[in-house]
Amino acid sequence: MTRLEQVIRHDWRTEEIEQLFDLAFNDLLYRAHGVHRQHFEPNSVQVSQLLNIKTGGCPEDCGYCSQSAHHQTGLEKQKLMDKQEILAQARQAKEQGVSRFCMGAAWRSPHQRDMAVLCEIVAEVKALGLETCMTLGMLDQDKAKQLQRAGLDYYNHNLDTSPEYYSKVVSTRDYQQRLDTLDAVREAGLHVCCGGIIGMGESRDDRVRLLQQLANLPVHPESVPINMLVKVEGTPLQNAAPLDPLEFVRTIAVSRILMPESMVRLSAGRTEMSDEAQALCFFAGANSIFYGDRLLTTENPAMDQDQQLFSRLGIQPR
Ligand code: SAM
Ligand code: DTB
Ligand code: SF4
């Protein structure tokens, strides 16, 4: 057996993942950091920028989301953004040293009538010298292939939580539909970006089961975003119980151990996180973030604040 076959596993058992979560904090972080160093340059963090290209009015009822038409969040709806406006934002991101541009749309799935312009957007953003990522909701293989041919590098589609907890958070689609889209994206030859949200009132068991689902996919997602819930007023999760930041760090560490070659992204929720908690996440194996003062609809730390943090930690953004 080669070294790689030994470390890249797709058969993680629930008990094994529970045991990782149960380790003493120092033991867990030591182990995760060791795995991280074997596979990555430890002082380098990839930075992506997000742009919401279609805002609000989404027919899905995801309990965490500001953009669902089922919740009164006061968000103003906007139709698909003009291509030139998207390109202007992408150019600005490129100038600021961002390597990947991620475009999100509040859709259940894109309509065929929008595919032509979406493909143009992908091609033109890519031509600026940026990696491209989109998150548009469910895709079938045909649509995934259209985007891949246009030059899309990554597709984001999160499992969000465990199969058991999923129906507590979303009722308008099921877990299997998420898995089907992930299959279609993988089959089309796109890189997969897939992770979840922590702090939605789920149990440790649910976090274990989410990471198990991700790690036991036939191929690990190249990018694994771990989001801390951003509590949006007007959503069913606005009053979710606060989560211990150290439990979030543990979730990052276990993700790193289970998926040694994936980029683990410290995603939403950094505005409410201390610098020290973020530093622990980087030690535990997070090696990518979103740059820029806005995620899709909610706040993110300002870029100069992140640059200061990186400089204090000796981290190079790339
Ligand atoms: N509509 C598409 C979909 O659901 O796949 C794409 C956009 S959706 C906003 C992308 C992801 O953002 C969600 O899957 C979820 O993981 C994350 N997200 C949305 N609202 C969030 C919040 N309030 N806190 C943390 N993560 C959130
Ligand atoms: C992901 O997992 N997190 C990003 C990206 N993928 C698309 C989105 C976070 C959104 C946070 C809530 C908002 O800004 O609306
Ligand atoms: Fe719609 Fe995506 Fe928000 Fe769910 S997470 S309501 S699918 S925009």
mmCIF file of C-alpha atoms and ligand atoms in Angstrom, residues 64-65 67 105 107 135-137 156-158 160 178 197 227-230 232 268 296, ligand 1:
data_model
loop_
_atom_site.group_PDB
_atom_site.id
_atom_site.type_symbol
_atom_site.label_atom_id
_atom_site.label_comp_id
_atom_site.label_asym_id
_atom_site.label_seq_id
_atom_site.Cartn_x
_atom_site.Cartn_y
_atom_site.Cartn_z
ATOM 1 C CA TYR A 64 -30.337 29.934 8.399
ATOM 2 C CA CYS A 65 -30.668 31.952 5.215
ATOM 3 C CA GLN A 67 -32.386 35.096 1.202
ATOM 4 C CA ALA A 105 -27.300 33.071 -6.569
ATOM 5 C CA TRP A 107 -31.988 30.009 -6.595
ATOM 6 C CA THR A 135 -23.063 28.333 -6.147
ATOM 7 C CA LEU A 136 -26.460 28.396 -7.840
ATOM 8 C CA GLY A 137 -28.422 25.652 -6.094
ATOM 9 C CA ASN A 156 -20.081 25.069 -4.143
ATOM 10 C CA HIS A 157 -22.943 22.994 -2.797
ATOM 11 C CA ASN A 158 -23.005 22.332 0.937
ATOM 12 C CA ASP A 160 -24.825 21.851 5.687
ATOM 13 C CA ARG A 178 -27.838 17.590 -2.286
ATOM 14 C CA ILE A 197 -22.659 25.133 9.018
ATOM 15 C CA ASN A 227 -19.235 28.043 8.329
ATOM 16 C CA MET A 228 -20.129 29.291 11.786
ATOM 17 C CA LEU A 229 -23.825 30.198 11.674
ATOM 18 C CA VAL A 230 -24.373 33.922 11.109
ATOM 19 C CA VAL A 232 -29.784 36.606 10.714
ATOM 20 C CA ALA A 268 -18.833 32.510 7.435
ATOM 21 C CA LEU A 296 -23.107 37.059 0.255
HETATM 22 N N1 SAM B 1 -28.705 28.807 -3.149
HETATM 23 C C1 SAM B 1 -27.517 28.064 -3.214
HETATM 24 C C2 SAM B 1 -27.486 26.892 -2.280
HETATM 25 O O1 SAM B 1 -28.170 26.879 -1.288
HETATM 26 O O2 SAM B 1 -26.723 25.961 -2.541
HETATM 27 C C3 SAM B 1 -26.283 28.889 -3.049
HETATM 28 C C4 SAM B 1 -26.191 30.000 -2.054
HETATM 29 S S1 SAM B 1 -26.220 29.516 -0.334
HETATM 30 C C5 SAM B 1 -26.413 31.069 0.425
HETATM 31 C C6 SAM B 1 -24.567 28.945 0.005
HETATM 32 C C7 SAM B 1 -24.270 28.434 1.388
HETATM 33 O O3 SAM B 1 -24.071 29.521 2.269
HETATM 34 C C8 SAM B 1 -25.305 27.597 2.093
HETATM 35 O O4 SAM B 1 -25.290 26.272 1.680
HETATM 36 C C9 SAM B 1 -24.883 27.706 3.541
HETATM 37 O O5 SAM B 1 -23.994 26.669 3.868
HETATM 38 C C10 SAM B 1 -24.163 29.047 3.597
HETATM 39 N N2 SAM B 1 -24.926 29.999 4.410
HETATM 40 C C11 SAM B 1 -26.054 30.650 4.040
HETATM 41 N N3 SAM B 1 -26.515 31.439 5.040
HETATM 42 C C12 SAM B 1 -25.658 31.265 6.075
HETATM 43 C C13 SAM B 1 -25.606 31.799 7.404
HETATM 44 N N4 SAM B 1 -26.529 32.627 7.864
HETATM 45 N N5 SAM B 1 -24.581 31.421 8.208
HETATM 46 C C14 SAM B 1 -23.645 30.572 7.749
HETATM 47 N N6 SAM B 1 -23.644 30.031 6.516
HETATM 48 C C15 SAM B 1 -24.641 30.368 5.690
#
